[in-house]
Amino acid sequence: MHESAVIEPEEKAPVAESSEKKVQHKWWHRWFRTPGELRKLGVVGINMRNARFLLPNNPRRLYDLVDNKLRTKALAEEQGMKVAETYGVIRTPYDANKIEKILNGNEAFVIKPTRGSGGKGVMVIDKRVGKNFIKPSGAEVTLGDLKNYVSNILAGLFSLGGQRDFALIEYRVQAAKLFMALSFQGAPDIRVVMLHGYPVLAMLRVTTKESDGRSNLHQGAIGIGIDIATGMSVQAIHHGRPVSVHPDLGIGLIGVQMPDWETILHMAVTCQEMTGLGYLGVDIMIDETLGPLMIEVNARPGLAIQMANGIGLLRRLEPVVEQHRKNPTAHLTAKIAFSKKHFRAKLPPARD
Amino acid sequence: MTAHGKLLTAVFSLTMVGGGLAAYKSQKIGVPFLEGEQVDEWLVEAKVSFLAIGKKVKARLSLPSDAVQQGAGQEAGSLGYHYDVENDRDEYTAVWSAQERDEGQALYYRVRFKQGLVSGGEPKAALEQPAKPDVPKLPGSLGAAAQGIVSQAKKVSSDPDSLFVALFKQINDTSSSQEFVLVKRHYEKQAVTNPEIAMGIDLLGLAGVPARLAYGVFLNEENAGQAPLPLLEYYDGAFWKVRNPLEPSKLLDGRELFVWHRGGGPLLDVTGGENSRVSFTVAKDRIPLATLTDLSDSPFLISTILALPVSERAVFRYIVLIPLGAFVVVIMRNIIGIPTLGTFMPVLLALALLEIKPVQGIIMFSILVGAGLWFRFLLSRMNLLVVPRVAACVVIVTLLMMLMGVMSFQLGFSVGIKITLFPMIIIAWTLERMSLIWEEEGKRSAFSQVFGSIIVAVCAYYFMRVSQIQYWAYYFPELLLVLLAVILLIGRYTGYRFSELIRFKTFSNA
């Protein structure tokens, strides 16, 4: 990376978002939006994401770096990034008997497949009561259940295409209090989507009663858009509709300041640089004592993030494509500066 | 060259090659481009197969005499055999002979005729008065029983036709009189191939009506490699008539049945081989014979399935449809945006629907998946490992299929029997995949994907069933290159999917 690349053109500011007019409400908006309207909003569809951003920028050979969590973690640690501590990896059914030894007295932990994505196959254990383990929902799990679960992971139940897999046992993130207050029985995570290392959109996903501890928007989790420039939550959506308070907890979701926002952006962009993927999403959790921890990198980030922010991805991606073309070797700090400068959202009043 | 340029070049050349070949075939060789521009023809292929035992081989296959006499198109295929057609007072026989042969042999004889009402089983004047039938004496009480049956039947009938109907109605009836059951058992014990027909011939003989065995072929494309259908030919005093003993009161319909062999004598006779059998495959040929002979001389024969024997062609009737199904899947997923379980599961499901009827097929699919899913959840309580669990699903689905087959047979639906053709691996796999999605993404997701798959499969089914499209795929397979070009183009479609217009309807501008 060249230091000289830090300087960026002032006058070539991309389209300011505030200048856009709101689309007038039409009768058909109850059922659908026309392609023309969506294009005007800069919404990116799956086909466009794949053909214009994913396929040209993410070479197939790099996918294994992020699809295999062991490799992602190793890369991240090389970069000095903070990740959840690995207690152990179970590679064979025989190793499954060594769970107790691997846990080594840790009462809270997470078991996940090394190749699962999007929270698939993740089992969280909060504490132990006697011989049994307790999940966040309060359900009890025996050691036998745990071994069985590990065997299923090893057989490839959760991995793409059912290929053989390993089970990763790692530190259970104790989410920051601020976040736990926003979320129903589950740790929220922050997703930052980047193109060529420029953060374009970010969101916080919090769980609800309905989503049952999962942070998948499809299953009823809430997506909260975050302003790239300040790390302040801008708006929230639940099942595609704007909400301002958590449906189960009644707590306000807008105008919340993310802690350690600078670190989070820095972490995300480092993930881009270490994997070499052009278009990716990075999931980060914030630990009460350890601060931001990188959880996983996703080479096929979804499109719901545009809904959460109310901003079409194309609005953000096109200026980045242009900037990257002009300045292909920009430094990490320059990229963050560019994003913070141009991707500033209209801020709501702070919550407190 | 840019990716864009490469794509356009590929699309252009595929379209030119595919379209050009099709144009050449239709303009120069004269293969009609649109279906139904000419009369359909039936092509019936007899395949004689046997195991040669290392001696001189001679195979004699009786031929449909009407077809041969009227100069219907016929051809015989057999490598290294001497082939001849023998004519014995209007009875034609194909004779193949060869020196020492070993192992499995296959001989083909094909005949073509216009689709129509002529079945080849029309009343035929006898060349000479047939001899009084010579009926083997039945032992003891059986003889009396048979006599009783015949006199009973004679009472209610006025001529050989009605006698035939009366006798065979009783033979086919499961609840016939005691005398009948007695005689029938005797014939069943004799272990002849068609006890009912053998019994019918003897009973007709007792009544003084000469009768003999004939063979026919169902004009049904689905039933590849069918065994010859035994028919009965009887003499009504002036004519020899053929009827199907299973449907005694129905006259033969030339649209459904073709009489291959009549006039007594064996259908097939092989010396120097064992395990000999003859099977028939029927295909509807839409290209007239004259055109075909032009085509077989042209180098473009290679681009038609017509170069294959009929029995092999039957397989390709389905295979050429798979790309069409795949095309529908591409449109439904990338342009409409319907979620499906796996990418090409709907194509397989659509192929299965082509064999079963769509409504019954979908009902059956739903029942099997529903029941299987229920068992799958019972299994998941036992904490089984993945592979044994899938295997257990397969066992359960197999049993369910058998149960459904038996049940629908008992209830009188013949579809149940066909279910064995239903690709059960698809069902087992659907179960596994669906239950996984159920656990991971919730039941809504699982159901929407299964419904999506069914919808796509039904669309693919209706698309593949359009006879003009089947015709193109079958006679102009090079058009699949054009289809490939279209698929490549869709591969670069970056617009919105229909489902996304709905998904983003609440998009609110920040």
mmCIF file of C-alpha atoms in Angstrom, chain A residues 21-22 29-35 38-39 41 43-48 51 120-121 145 148 151-152 155 157-158 214 219 235 240-242 303-304 306-307 309-312 315, chain B residues 333-335 376 382-387 389 432-433 436-442 444-445 448 490-498 500-510:
data_model
loop_
_atom_site.group_PDB
_atom_site.id
_atom_site.type_symbol
_atom_site.label_atom_id
_atom_site.label_comp_id
_atom_site.label_asym_id
_atom_site.label_seq_id
_atom_site.Cartn_x
_atom_site.Cartn_y
_atom_site.Cartn_z
ATOM 1 C CA LYS A 21 -36.611 12.995 -3.398
ATOM 2 C CA LYS A 22 -38.700 10.441 -1.626
ATOM 3 C CA HIS A 29 -46.656 0.046 -3.312
ATOM 4 C CA ARG A 30 -48.818 -2.138 -1.137
ATOM 5 C CA TRP A 31 -47.879 -5.059 -3.335
ATOM 6 C CA PHE A 32 -44.708 -4.265 -5.215
ATOM 7 C CA ARG A 33 -42.283 -1.663 -6.494
ATOM 8 C CA THR A 34 -41.630 -1.282 -10.193
ATOM 9 C CA PRO A 35 -38.118 -2.076 -11.442
ATOM 10 C CA LEU A 38 -36.044 0.254 -7.362
ATOM 11 C CA ARG A 39 -33.348 1.302 -9.805
ATOM 12 C CA LEU A 41 -33.476 3.946 -5.172
ATOM 13 C CA VAL A 43 -31.471 -1.183 -4.807
ATOM 14 C CA VAL A 44 -29.235 -4.085 -5.784
ATOM 15 C CA GLY A 45 -30.926 -7.408 -6.605
ATOM 16 C CA ILE A 46 -29.381 -10.862 -6.272
ATOM 17 C CA ASN A 47 -28.617 -11.112 -9.976
ATOM 18 C CA MET A 48 -26.822 -7.781 -9.983
ATOM 19 C CA ALA A 51 -22.916 -10.677 -11.759
ATOM 20 C CA LYS A 120 -25.806 -22.506 10.918
ATOM 21 C CA GLY A 121 -25.221 -25.236 13.443
ATOM 22 C CA ASP A 145 -26.290 -34.747 23.572
ATOM 23 C CA ASN A 148 -24.033 -36.401 19.400
ATOM 24 C CA SER A 151 -20.835 -36.145 15.531
ATOM 25 C CA ASN A 152 -23.506 -34.524 13.388
ATOM 26 C CA ALA A 155 -20.724 -35.906 9.383
ATOM 27 C CA LEU A 157 -24.872 -31.938 8.588
ATOM 28 C CA PHE A 158 -24.407 -28.176 8.549
ATOM 29 C CA ARG A 214 -30.917 -16.276 15.733
ATOM 30 C CA GLN A 219 -36.563 -15.392 10.859
ATOM 31 C CA GLN A 235 -33.201 3.255 11.487
ATOM 32 C CA GLY A 240 -39.156 -5.372 6.148
ATOM 33 C CA ARG A 241 -41.085 -2.631 7.978
ATOM 34 C CA PRO A 242 -39.560 0.291 9.864
ATOM 35 C CA LEU A 303 -29.127 -7.770 0.547
ATOM 36 C CA ALA A 304 -31.239 -7.132 3.629
ATOM 37 C CA GLN A 306 -29.994 -2.109 2.288
ATOM 38 C CA MET A 307 -33.430 -2.449 3.822
ATOM 39 C CA ASN A 309 -30.333 1.277 6.226
ATOM 40 C CA GLY A 310 -32.967 2.407 3.766
ATOM 41 C CA ILE A 311 -30.168 2.970 1.287
ATOM 42 C CA GLY A 312 -29.757 1.167 -2.009
ATOM 43 C CA ARG A 315 -25.571 4.286 -4.287
ATOM 44 C CA ARG B 333 -35.133 -18.924 -10.340
ATOM 45 C CA ASN B 334 -33.189 -16.095 -11.935
ATOM 46 C CA ILE B 335 -35.967 -14.034 -13.440
ATOM 47 C CA ARG B 376 -37.915 -38.168 9.973
ATOM 48 C CA MET B 382 -33.246 -40.809 18.539
ATOM 49 C CA ASN B 383 -30.237 -38.631 17.801
ATOM 50 C CA LEU B 384 -29.066 -40.672 14.831
ATOM 51 C CA LEU B 385 -26.045 -39.721 12.791
ATOM 52 C CA VAL B 386 -26.627 -38.163 9.400
ATOM 53 C CA VAL B 387 -25.882 -41.046 7.045
ATOM 54 C CA ARG B 389 -30.676 -41.214 9.174
ATOM 55 C CA GLU B 432 -33.440 -34.717 4.355
ATOM 56 C CA ARG B 433 -32.926 -31.302 2.847
ATOM 57 C CA LEU B 436 -32.591 -29.540 7.718
ATOM 58 C CA ILE B 437 -33.987 -26.261 6.435
ATOM 59 C CA TRP B 438 -36.879 -26.692 8.818
ATOM 60 C CA GLU B 439 -34.502 -26.835 11.753
ATOM 61 C CA GLU B 440 -32.149 -24.138 10.529
ATOM 62 C CA GLU B 441 -34.390 -21.588 8.876
ATOM 63 C CA GLY B 442 -37.806 -22.442 10.191
ATOM 64 C CA ARG B 444 -41.839 -21.197 6.620
ATOM 65 C CA SER B 445 -38.658 -21.369 4.658
ATOM 66 C CA SER B 448 -41.874 -22.097 0.693
ATOM 67 C CA ILE B 490 -29.855 -15.146 -18.863
ATOM 68 C CA GLY B 491 -26.640 -15.943 -17.008
ATOM 69 C CA ARG B 492 -25.669 -12.305 -17.458
ATOM 70 C CA TYR B 493 -29.071 -10.869 -16.552
ATOM 71 C CA THR B 494 -28.488 -8.341 -13.794
ATOM 72 C CA GLY B 495 -32.000 -6.938 -13.485
ATOM 73 C CA TYR B 496 -34.358 -7.492 -10.598
ATOM 74 C CA ARG B 497 -36.166 -10.730 -10.022
ATOM 75 C CA PHE B 498 -39.941 -10.506 -9.759
ATOM 76 C CA GLU B 500 -37.477 -8.778 -5.374
ATOM 77 C CA LEU B 501 -40.051 -6.270 -6.554
ATOM 78 C CA ILE B 502 -42.210 -7.610 -3.738
ATOM 79 C CA ARG B 503 -39.395 -8.110 -1.259
ATOM 80 C CA PHE B 504 -38.312 -4.481 -1.502
ATOM 81 C CA LYS B 505 -41.811 -3.021 -1.629
ATOM 82 C CA THR B 506 -41.441 -1.496 1.841
ATOM 83 C CA PHE B 507 -38.056 -0.030 1.041
ATOM 84 C CA SER B 508 -38.025 3.250 2.873
ATOM 85 C CA ASN B 509 -35.635 5.925 1.876
ATOM 86 C CA ALA B 510 -33.485 7.061 4.757
#
